[in-house]
Amino acid sequence: SPLSHIRNFSIVAHIDHGKSTLADRLIQSTNTVADRDMKEQMLDSMDIERERGITIKAQTVRINYTALNGEDYVLNLIDTPGHVDFAYEVSRSMRAVEGSLLVVDSTQGVEAQTLANVYHAIEADHEIVPVLNKIDLPASDCDRVAEQIEDVIGIDATEAIQVSAKTGQGITETLEAIVQKLPAPTGMRDAPLKAMLVDSWYDSYLGVIVLVRIMDGVLKKGERIRMLSNNSVHHVDRIGVFRPEMTVIDALGPGEIGFLTASIKQVRDTRVGDTITHEKKGTEDALPGFKPSQPVVFCGLFPVDSAEFEDLRDAIEKLALNDASFSYEMETSAALGFGFRCGFLGLLHLEVIRDRIEREYNIELITTAPSVIYHVYHKDGSMIELHNPADMPDLTLVSHLEEPRIKATILVPDEYLGDVLKLCQDRRGIQLDLTYAGSRAMVVYDLPLNEVVFDFYDRLKSVTKGYASFDYQMIGYREDKLVKMSILVNDEPVDALSTMVHRDRAEMRGRAMVEKLKDLIPRHMFKIPIQAAIGGKVIARETLSAMRKDVTAKCYGGDATRKRKLLDKQKAGKKKMRRFGKVDIPQEAFISALKMD
Ligand code: GDP
Ligand code: MG
């Protein structure tokens, strides 16, 4: 299609404001999908995404629309992930389109992720069309929300479209605005091929599928392409578009968005943001700002049943095929046996992978405490990145540690502001800003990432009864008093329970952990000291007293079968324990002790 009749756009919104529902309505009202094939949330394909109502991988759909002026347009929608963990994917996919629909729930108003996502759109120079959704609800207040968009975001909302993605009201106006207000893409058909790699994923039949936006030139089936980041060359065996099911076509021209397959084996061989060109007579001019996304949160994943280690390896390898931002390496723990140290983009990413292993592969997991990457400086000036507290070098060699910090933006109704400030303060936060948007406060804090990865988001939700919204970005590393806290059970250190903590909080954390462990570990025939220690110094201690009587003593030595049954039961109970030195520690202790209430 001619460039003038193409519109490429994304939808930016806070979670639950109606992005997926609006996409469904746009697809349905243009008969892109026959009514009988329509199912809710067309673009959210994975089960977990549907359940949690989030879209993780960017999805795309090509819509044919005959406008009220009688002309035919091709509209390409890229649905971007709506969560902070995937900020890099959001910013890349924004660069593949020229405009955005800014969807705001008119019963709620602007939220933290509305801001974060609209800033990506503004950075990508988008034309932005505000859409006020959920006008069918009695609590809808379009005037207030339009004013808020102008005050807080600073874009004109006088012509905001009033929509109900549920009833379909305002959908034609939305399609017309896409055609009338968003700019057509630009690009030169005769120039060397320059395409952006927007996303990629693994398909068990077709191998890796690559989503591309053509900037200049034409890409055809059968051609040889080259990735500028690593000069790898591939033969294109298929080209197509999503309607939203995959539809093969012959070529993609400037301004178009579609997919290619080229017998690429792993998602790892494709990098989001990379530039694709022809092998011969290609461009050398890479698209700006390419950087591979890096994991920031690490934890150990171990099978509850150690016999399932190979199954876990298999599951992790399969998941990694489709997710280049997830890293893993084998890890052995004296307490937990064989497992994997895995790296994630954030906590949600961690939870999604863990859930998928448990659900899709049916493997019960022990997850060790999430840890961030610390910079450990040696006295000789050299630095290592510490991904696992178990690898902390000898203290006599260490000069100081730095930890990653984030800039967190929280929007919260006035009445909960005090609780939010207290929470941020408790987590070693430094207040950067506090402003008002209507009856909502916007607070900006500089916080240590490690105080956020534990349970910050859950705490925030609970102190604000779910009314706060939260978003963050990494801002760099800073020195602080950080130490490794070890847990000793019966005088033996248990590696899987060690954590990095701030020195001033170590006693509190240590006490909480030993108290919990005392309740979780069953009594033995002997006394068991449970201690938290920094270096050689014990900072908290509990003692689990010895079991006084043999469980079989109650049987009066009489009934032999009853006695055997009891012993069998005891043995079965032991199976779910891991022996550590002379002490049996139940599996659940590893999970529970690390949870901070
Ligand atoms: P997303 O997280 O932005 O993709 O939001 P969804 O599209 O999943 O919508 C979140 C919830 O709001 C769902 O329960 C939708 O059914 C509901 N919803 C979306 N649009 C409307 C609307 O216009 N009116 C009403 N009443 N509910 C809506
Ligand atoms: Mg959604």
XYZ file of C-alpha atoms and ligand atoms in Angstrom:
626
model
C 0.000 0.000 0.000
C 1.170 3.596 -0.616
C 2.797 5.186 2.422
C 0.097 7.848 2.651
C -2.479 5.155 3.421
C -0.584 3.413 6.207
C -0.906 4.288 9.903
C 1.265 2.601 12.524
C 0.346 3.028 16.157
C 0.502 1.597 19.631
C -1.812 1.887 22.605
C -0.357 3.152 25.874
C -2.235 2.721 29.124
C -1.980 1.823 32.757
C -2.886 -1.806 33.508
C -6.660 -2.423 33.497
C -7.543 0.841 31.770
C -8.806 -1.113 28.767
C -5.984 -1.428 26.253
C -6.721 -5.044 25.309
C -10.472 -4.501 25.206
C -10.041 -1.482 22.939
C -7.737 -3.483 20.636
C -10.411 -6.200 20.489
C -13.059 -3.644 19.478
C -10.843 -2.129 16.763
C -10.214 -5.601 15.344
C -13.851 -6.576 15.545
C -15.418 -3.413 14.163
C -13.224 -3.558 11.051
C -14.134 -7.215 10.455
C -10.470 -8.132 10.723
C -11.666 -11.264 12.488
C -15.009 -12.894 11.707
C -17.393 -12.539 14.664
C -17.526 -16.287 15.221
C -13.709 -16.378 15.666
C -13.642 -13.449 18.025
C -12.547 -14.249 21.535
C -11.787 -11.804 24.263
C -8.318 -10.324 24.450
C -7.283 -11.422 20.967
C -3.791 -10.162 21.422
C -3.009 -11.623 24.842
C -2.102 -15.149 23.909
C -0.383 -16.758 26.860
C -2.552 -18.148 29.663
C -0.672 -16.375 32.405
C -1.026 -13.099 30.553
C -4.739 -13.571 30.326
C -5.043 -14.484 33.972
C -2.998 -11.589 35.185
C -4.416 -9.318 32.552
C -1.026 -8.256 31.284
C 0.528 -8.452 27.861
C 4.127 -9.528 28.002
C 5.392 -9.934 24.476
C 4.597 -7.141 22.062
C 1.913 -8.346 19.685
C 0.828 -6.873 16.451
C -2.157 -6.830 14.141
C -2.815 -5.403 10.679
C -6.259 -3.926 10.226
C -7.840 -2.884 6.909
C -10.097 0.101 7.379
C -12.279 1.933 4.889
C -12.485 5.452 6.285
C -15.542 7.727 6.137
C -13.827 9.530 3.203
C -14.158 6.266 1.247
C -10.434 5.525 1.089
C -8.801 2.277 2.215
C -6.181 2.386 4.931
C -3.860 -0.182 6.477
C -3.598 0.274 10.245
C -0.821 -1.570 12.083
C -1.266 -1.862 15.823
C 1.659 -2.942 17.967
C 0.479 -3.892 21.423
C 3.304 -3.120 23.829
C 3.861 -4.826 27.173
C 2.324 -2.807 29.999
C 4.707 -3.572 32.824
C 7.754 -1.789 34.174
C 9.949 -4.904 33.845
C 9.659 -4.616 30.098
C 10.425 -0.914 29.725
C 13.110 -1.551 27.129
C 10.744 -3.550 24.910
C 8.191 -0.763 25.242
C 10.633 1.908 24.174
C 11.812 -0.177 21.167
C 8.360 -1.000 19.899
C 7.417 2.684 20.222
C 10.185 3.488 17.745
C 8.554 1.204 15.197
C 5.394 3.347 14.988
C 4.489 7.024 14.499
C 1.637 7.518 16.937
C -0.102 6.366 20.083
C -3.570 6.159 21.489
C -3.289 7.228 25.104
C -6.009 5.280 26.880
C -7.047 6.535 30.301
C -9.851 5.007 32.343
C -12.253 7.932 32.826
C -13.355 6.559 36.196
C -9.763 6.503 37.487
C -7.525 9.054 35.819
C -3.804 9.147 35.116
C -1.723 6.475 36.888
C 2.011 5.800 37.274
C 2.227 3.498 34.255
C 0.180 5.937 32.172
C 2.975 8.423 32.793
C 5.850 6.002 32.255
C 4.408 4.718 28.986
C 3.364 8.093 27.613
C 6.902 9.366 28.237
C 8.200 6.555 26.004
C 5.732 7.723 23.341
C 6.792 11.355 23.706
C 10.468 10.343 23.487
C 9.709 8.476 20.271
C 8.171 11.722 18.857
C 4.695 10.262 18.590
C 1.560 12.082 17.695
C -0.673 11.222 20.682
C -4.459 10.872 20.619
C -6.034 10.808 24.109
C -8.870 8.313 24.541
C -11.091 8.413 27.625
C -12.368 4.895 28.176
C -15.170 3.284 30.211
C -17.653 6.115 29.660
C -20.467 3.571 30.144
C -19.707 3.491 33.873
C -21.561 5.880 36.220
C -18.297 6.960 37.879
C -16.903 8.190 34.533
C -15.771 11.829 34.719
C -14.330 12.857 31.350
C -13.883 16.569 32.138
C -11.854 15.898 35.262
C -9.663 13.273 33.573
C -9.104 15.418 30.449
C -7.972 18.273 32.694
C -5.685 15.898 34.558
C -4.093 14.732 31.290
C -3.375 18.361 30.421
C -2.024 19.211 33.900
C 0.063 16.142 34.557
C 1.199 15.053 31.091
C 0.995 18.428 29.378
C -0.733 17.397 26.161
C -3.887 18.905 24.693
C -6.917 16.825 25.682
C -9.704 19.115 24.429
C -10.372 16.730 21.555
C -10.008 13.549 23.605
C -12.250 10.790 22.269
C -14.865 9.429 24.653
C -15.055 5.673 24.333
C -16.572 2.588 25.826
C -14.452 -0.306 24.670
C -17.088 -2.479 26.297
C -20.154 -1.259 24.375
C -18.345 -0.087 21.246
C -19.331 3.570 21.648
C -16.697 5.904 20.147
C -14.900 3.187 18.167
C -15.572 4.767 14.752
C -14.355 8.124 16.092
C -11.206 6.366 17.300
C -10.552 4.791 13.867
C -11.144 8.148 12.177
C -8.743 9.875 14.567
C -6.068 7.295 13.767
C -6.438 8.096 10.059
C -6.846 11.876 10.413
C -4.492 12.746 13.259
C -1.642 10.250 13.156
C 1.077 10.871 10.570
C 1.762 8.439 7.734
C 5.169 6.711 7.900
C 8.019 7.918 5.712
C 10.668 5.824 3.956
C 12.320 5.295 0.593
C 11.483 2.273 -1.521
C 14.694 2.574 -3.588
C 17.093 2.971 -0.655
C 19.078 0.020 0.778
C 16.998 -2.166 3.085
C 16.827 -0.920 6.661
C 14.432 -2.744 8.984
C 14.055 -2.668 12.753
C 13.905 -5.924 14.670
C 10.966 -5.092 16.946
C 10.470 -8.436 18.668
C 11.068 -12.147 18.223
C 9.692 -15.345 19.683
C 9.981 -19.067 19.218
C 7.378 -21.123 17.412
C 7.684 -24.898 17.547
C 6.756 -25.292 13.855
C 8.401 -22.286 12.230
C 11.387 -21.676 14.521
C 12.107 -18.090 15.482
C 9.605 -15.550 14.177
C 10.954 -12.037 13.814
C 8.682 -8.992 13.908
C 10.088 -6.206 11.732
C 9.299 -2.640 10.782
C 10.648 -1.672 7.368
C 12.174 1.817 7.455
C 13.647 1.925 3.920
C 13.808 -0.509 1.011
C 11.851 -3.667 0.294
C 12.228 -7.108 1.878
C 11.257 -10.138 -0.210
C 10.953 -13.838 0.360
C 14.088 -15.783 -0.620
C 16.502 -12.898 0.021
C 19.580 -13.071 2.230
C 19.596 -10.699 5.164
C 22.239 -9.553 7.620
C 21.886 -8.376 11.227
C 24.069 -5.324 11.825
C 24.836 -6.115 15.492
C 26.709 -9.336 14.750
C 26.862 -9.593 10.946
C 25.047 -12.926 10.984
C 23.470 -13.810 7.643
C 20.156 -15.627 7.169
C 18.041 -16.803 4.255
C 14.479 -15.477 4.462
C 12.056 -18.329 3.867
C 8.806 -16.653 4.785
C 7.373 -13.129 5.010
C 3.976 -12.176 6.276
C 1.642 -10.066 8.350
C -0.656 -10.705 11.320
C -4.385 -10.374 10.774
C -3.965 -11.323 13.680
C -3.262 -14.901 12.521
C -0.120 -15.267 10.419
C -0.731 -14.594 6.737
C 2.061 -15.098 4.206
C 2.716 -12.328 1.635
C 5.513 -11.746 -0.914
C 7.164 -8.550 0.214
C 7.174 -5.823 2.840
C 7.847 -2.233 1.813
C 8.698 1.003 3.632
C 6.401 1.851 6.538
C 5.100 -1.699 6.777
C 5.162 -3.998 9.801
C 5.269 -7.770 9.449
C 7.211 -10.904 10.216
C 9.937 -13.006 8.667
C 11.234 -16.493 9.337
C 14.737 -17.518 8.311
C 15.521 -20.867 9.983
C 16.805 -19.028 13.040
C 17.155 -21.541 15.874
C 17.118 -19.429 19.013
C 15.586 -16.160 20.099
C 19.042 -15.408 21.496
C 20.314 -15.013 17.917
C 17.976 -12.056 17.387
C 18.264 -8.844 19.329
C 15.399 -6.469 19.869
C 16.329 -3.074 18.424
C 18.837 -4.506 15.930
C 18.972 -3.297 12.313
C 18.313 -5.801 9.526
C 19.588 -5.191 5.996
C 20.384 -7.167 2.827
C 23.538 -9.276 2.841
C 24.769 -7.456 -0.269
C 24.334 -3.729 -1.008
C 22.928 -3.255 2.474
C 23.102 -0.218 4.713
C 25.862 0.216 7.302
C 23.849 2.869 9.080
C 22.396 1.225 12.196
C 19.255 2.503 13.885
C 20.215 4.538 16.955
C 20.044 3.480 20.590
C 20.429 -0.284 20.272
C 21.214 -2.003 23.561
C 20.461 -5.574 24.642
C 18.332 -5.792 27.785
C 20.111 -7.029 30.904
C 18.764 -9.053 33.808
C 18.717 -7.107 37.097
C 17.209 -9.552 39.592
C 18.690 -12.971 40.312
C 17.500 -15.962 42.301
C 18.097 -19.672 42.601
C 15.492 -22.116 41.310
C 15.760 -25.645 42.715
C 13.403 -28.603 42.281
C 11.612 -29.582 45.503
C 12.156 -33.178 44.432
C 15.840 -33.422 43.532
C 15.036 -36.252 41.093
C 13.391 -33.604 38.884
C 16.603 -31.711 38.188
C 16.827 -32.898 34.562
C 13.180 -31.985 33.992
C 13.909 -28.531 35.369
C 16.891 -28.154 33.031
C 14.680 -29.106 30.124
C 11.957 -26.623 31.151
C 14.433 -23.773 31.608
C 16.112 -24.431 28.256
C 12.748 -24.434 26.490
C 11.632 -21.201 28.165
C 14.958 -19.540 27.377
C 14.477 -20.385 23.701
C 11.661 -17.894 23.693
C 13.001 -15.298 26.067
C 16.420 -13.851 25.459
C 16.192 -11.533 28.463
C 16.141 -14.452 30.893
C 19.563 -15.887 31.821
C 20.497 -19.062 33.674
C 23.453 -21.099 34.812
C 23.750 -24.237 36.885
C 24.142 -23.724 40.599
C 24.875 -26.184 43.386
C 23.840 -25.480 46.917
C 24.959 -27.569 49.860
C 21.441 -27.217 51.240
C 19.337 -27.539 48.108
C 21.450 -29.651 45.785
C 21.449 -28.990 42.034
C 19.508 -26.108 40.554
C 19.892 -22.948 38.477
C 20.845 -19.368 39.197
C 18.522 -17.338 37.000
C 18.485 -13.665 36.004
C 15.326 -11.669 35.246
C 14.340 -8.178 34.111
C 12.371 -7.676 37.310
C 10.148 -9.390 39.842
C 7.155 -9.831 37.559
C 9.390 -11.473 34.987
C 10.691 -13.793 37.730
C 7.164 -14.698 38.806
C 6.020 -15.349 35.264
C 8.911 -17.743 34.557
C 8.515 -19.505 37.908
C 4.750 -19.917 37.382
C 5.266 -21.293 33.909
C 7.774 -23.890 35.135
C 5.402 -24.976 37.884
C 2.288 -25.011 35.758
C 3.330 -25.916 32.245
C 6.090 -28.323 33.251
C 4.624 -29.492 36.545
C 7.788 -29.076 38.589
C 7.546 -27.835 42.169
C 10.228 -25.256 42.860
C 12.138 -23.759 45.742
C 12.940 -20.135 44.992
C 15.775 -18.551 46.964
C 15.729 -14.895 47.985
C 15.790 -12.545 44.989
C 19.036 -10.618 44.864
C 20.198 -7.678 42.810
C 23.674 -7.250 41.302
C 26.087 -5.661 43.771
C 29.376 -4.110 42.783
C 32.045 -5.419 45.143
C 35.255 -3.378 45.181
C 38.424 -5.113 46.332
C 41.101 -3.289 48.272
C 43.331 -3.540 45.193
C 40.760 -1.450 43.280
C 39.328 -4.247 41.120
C 35.562 -4.786 41.001
C 33.351 -7.843 40.605
C 29.626 -8.099 39.959
C 28.027 -10.162 42.700
C 24.921 -12.052 41.504
C 24.722 -14.472 44.412
C 25.401 -13.714 48.107
C 27.040 -17.159 48.340
C 29.889 -15.829 46.142
C 30.736 -12.882 48.405
C 34.542 -12.633 48.625
C 36.435 -12.771 51.910
C 35.714 -9.587 53.893
C 39.406 -8.878 54.482
C 39.791 -8.356 50.706
C 36.801 -6.066 50.281
C 37.000 -2.286 50.462
C 33.350 -1.351 49.812
C 30.094 -2.322 48.064
C 27.757 -0.444 45.749
C 24.118 -1.275 45.139
C 21.706 -0.410 42.295
C 19.249 2.430 42.960
C 15.977 3.223 41.260
C 13.834 6.274 40.740
C 10.327 5.260 41.792
C 7.220 7.231 40.863
C 4.154 6.585 42.994
C 0.702 8.083 42.494
C -1.538 7.823 45.511
C -4.779 9.344 46.865
C -4.088 11.982 49.487
C -5.361 10.017 52.482
C -2.695 7.306 52.063
C 0.229 9.647 51.442
C 1.534 9.403 55.018
C 1.706 5.596 54.860
C 3.491 5.674 51.519
C 6.105 8.157 52.752
C 6.687 5.968 55.809
C 7.071 2.851 53.668
C 9.612 4.570 51.380
C 11.475 5.950 54.383
C 11.586 2.461 55.984
C 13.084 1.126 52.769
C 15.959 3.608 52.897
C 14.380 5.908 50.341
C 15.375 9.501 49.618
C 12.504 11.763 48.619
C 13.123 13.569 45.331
C 9.790 15.199 44.648
C 6.233 15.563 45.935
C 3.534 17.229 43.827
C -0.228 17.105 43.458
C -2.421 16.172 40.523
C -5.953 16.858 41.670
C -6.594 14.877 44.843
C -3.700 12.556 44.124
C -0.148 13.007 45.255
C 2.765 12.134 43.025
C 5.848 11.159 45.021
C 9.212 10.439 43.519
C 11.779 8.496 45.548
C 15.332 7.349 45.088
C 15.278 3.799 46.515
C 17.681 0.858 46.704
C 16.483 -1.804 44.258
C 17.114 -4.569 46.800
C 14.533 -3.044 49.156
C 12.020 -3.130 46.326
C 12.566 -6.661 45.034
C 11.458 -8.324 48.267
C 7.903 -7.222 48.852
C 7.713 -3.477 48.272
C 4.941 -3.672 45.724
C 2.798 -5.926 47.938
C 3.328 -3.624 50.911
C 2.470 -0.568 48.833
C -0.748 -2.196 47.643
C -1.699 -3.176 51.163
C -1.025 0.184 52.881
C -2.984 2.015 50.170
C -5.788 -0.583 49.846
C -4.747 -1.067 46.216
C -5.092 2.606 45.266
C -1.431 3.421 44.661
C 0.267 2.910 41.336
C 3.972 2.417 40.955
C 6.622 2.596 38.285
C 10.406 2.711 38.366
C 13.567 3.074 36.359
C 17.184 2.242 37.199
C 19.354 5.264 37.956
C 22.751 3.753 38.774
C 24.955 2.436 41.558
C 25.777 3.972 44.924
C 27.933 2.958 47.864
C 26.263 1.896 51.100
C 26.923 -0.182 54.219
C 26.016 -3.582 52.832
C 26.911 -6.896 54.379
C 26.316 -10.564 53.778
C 24.230 -12.178 56.481
C 24.705 -15.924 56.919
C 22.372 -18.311 58.712
C 23.909 -21.116 60.769
C 21.913 -24.150 61.790
C 23.660 -26.307 64.378
C 26.803 -24.210 63.725
C 26.831 -25.018 59.987
C 26.220 -22.174 57.490
C 23.228 -22.860 55.186
C 24.201 -21.218 51.894
C 20.701 -21.001 50.400
C 19.597 -18.809 53.305
C 22.309 -16.138 53.039
C 21.231 -12.671 51.962
C 22.752 -9.233 51.422
C 21.372 -6.670 53.873
C 22.022 -3.121 54.960
C 24.175 -3.118 58.119
C 21.633 -1.026 60.082
C 18.847 -3.484 59.326
C 20.796 -6.693 59.777
C 19.794 -7.310 63.417
C 16.113 -6.882 62.626
C 16.191 -9.132 59.564
C 18.401 -11.670 61.311
C 16.112 -11.897 64.327
C 13.051 -12.323 62.128
C 14.717 -15.121 60.168
C 15.980 -17.145 63.151
C 12.606 -16.854 64.872
C 10.867 -18.164 61.785
C 13.327 -20.996 61.340
C 12.871 -22.040 64.943
C 9.188 -22.626 64.199
C 9.848 -24.336 60.884
C 12.561 -26.826 61.822
C 11.241 -29.877 63.733
C 12.811 -30.857 67.021
C 15.638 -33.354 66.974
C 17.138 -35.588 69.692
C 19.581 -32.794 70.492
C 19.537 -29.028 71.006
C 19.945 -26.993 67.797
C 21.291 -23.439 67.841
C 19.972 -21.283 64.970
C 22.029 -18.144 64.373
C 22.304 -15.179 62.053
C 25.851 -13.909 61.589
C 27.854 -11.259 59.774
C 31.390 -12.425 59.110
C 32.186 -14.320 62.326
C 29.895 -12.232 64.511
C 26.544 -13.658 65.660
C 23.814 -10.984 65.583
C 20.732 -13.075 66.434
C 20.268 -16.458 68.024
C 17.499 -18.898 68.930
C 17.787 -22.405 70.325
C 15.502 -25.207 69.314
C 15.258 -27.490 72.352
C 15.752 -31.240 72.107
C 12.884 -33.631 71.624
C 12.280 -35.323 74.923
C 10.538 -38.568 74.036
C 10.762 -41.068 71.251
C 7.505 -40.904 69.259
C 7.103 -44.621 69.718
C 7.336 -44.425 73.491
C 3.602 -43.867 73.676
C 3.033 -47.323 72.188
C 4.098 -48.942 75.442
C 6.279 -51.308 73.447
C 3.204 -53.496 72.952
C 1.667 -53.271 69.536
C 4.385 -54.034 66.986
C 2.383 -53.085 63.856
C 1.399 -49.734 65.305
C 5.001 -49.107 66.176
C 6.152 -49.963 62.642
C 3.452 -47.746 61.145
C 4.643 -44.834 63.208
C 8.236 -45.370 62.148
C 7.171 -45.571 58.482
C 5.282 -42.331 58.853
C 8.327 -40.703 60.354
C 10.415 -41.904 57.417
C 7.945 -40.561 54.842
C 8.003 -37.229 56.635
C 11.789 -37.195 56.358
C 11.689 -37.467 52.572
C 10.469 -33.879 52.268
C 13.434 -32.729 54.350
C 16.977 -31.972 53.347
C 19.629 -33.228 55.732
C 22.059 -30.537 56.671
C 24.958 -31.694 58.824
C 23.019 -33.618 61.455
C 19.853 -31.572 61.035
C 16.863 -32.210 58.798
C 15.411 -28.991 57.428
C 11.985 -29.172 55.762
C 11.796 -27.786 52.220
C 9.198 -25.190 53.099
C 11.616 -23.599 55.574
C 13.682 -22.260 52.682
C 10.715 -20.505 51.158
C 9.076 -19.272 54.342
C 12.177 -18.027 56.122
C 13.002 -15.742 53.218
C 9.588 -14.127 53.057
C 9.566 -10.814 54.884
C 6.238 -10.164 56.571
P -5.642 -3.625 29.931
O -4.963 -4.131 31.168
O -5.367 -2.172 29.724
O -5.374 -4.452 28.720
O -7.199 -3.679 30.259
P -8.318 -4.690 29.771
O -8.687 -4.447 28.363
O -7.891 -6.080 30.130
O -9.536 -4.204 30.674
C -9.504 -4.261 32.083
C -10.915 -4.467 32.619
O -11.730 -3.360 32.305
C -11.611 -5.688 32.007
O -12.362 -6.295 33.019
C -12.496 -5.090 30.937
O -13.617 -5.881 30.677
C -12.880 -3.756 31.552
N -13.169 -2.737 30.536
C -12.397 -2.361 29.512
N -12.979 -1.362 28.815
C -14.151 -1.107 29.433
C -15.223 -0.172 29.203
O -15.216 0.625 28.273
N -16.263 -0.209 30.081
C -16.307 -1.071 31.126
N -17.380 -1.029 31.918
N -15.336 -1.949 31.363
C -14.265 -1.978 30.539
Mg -4.191 -6.117 28.457
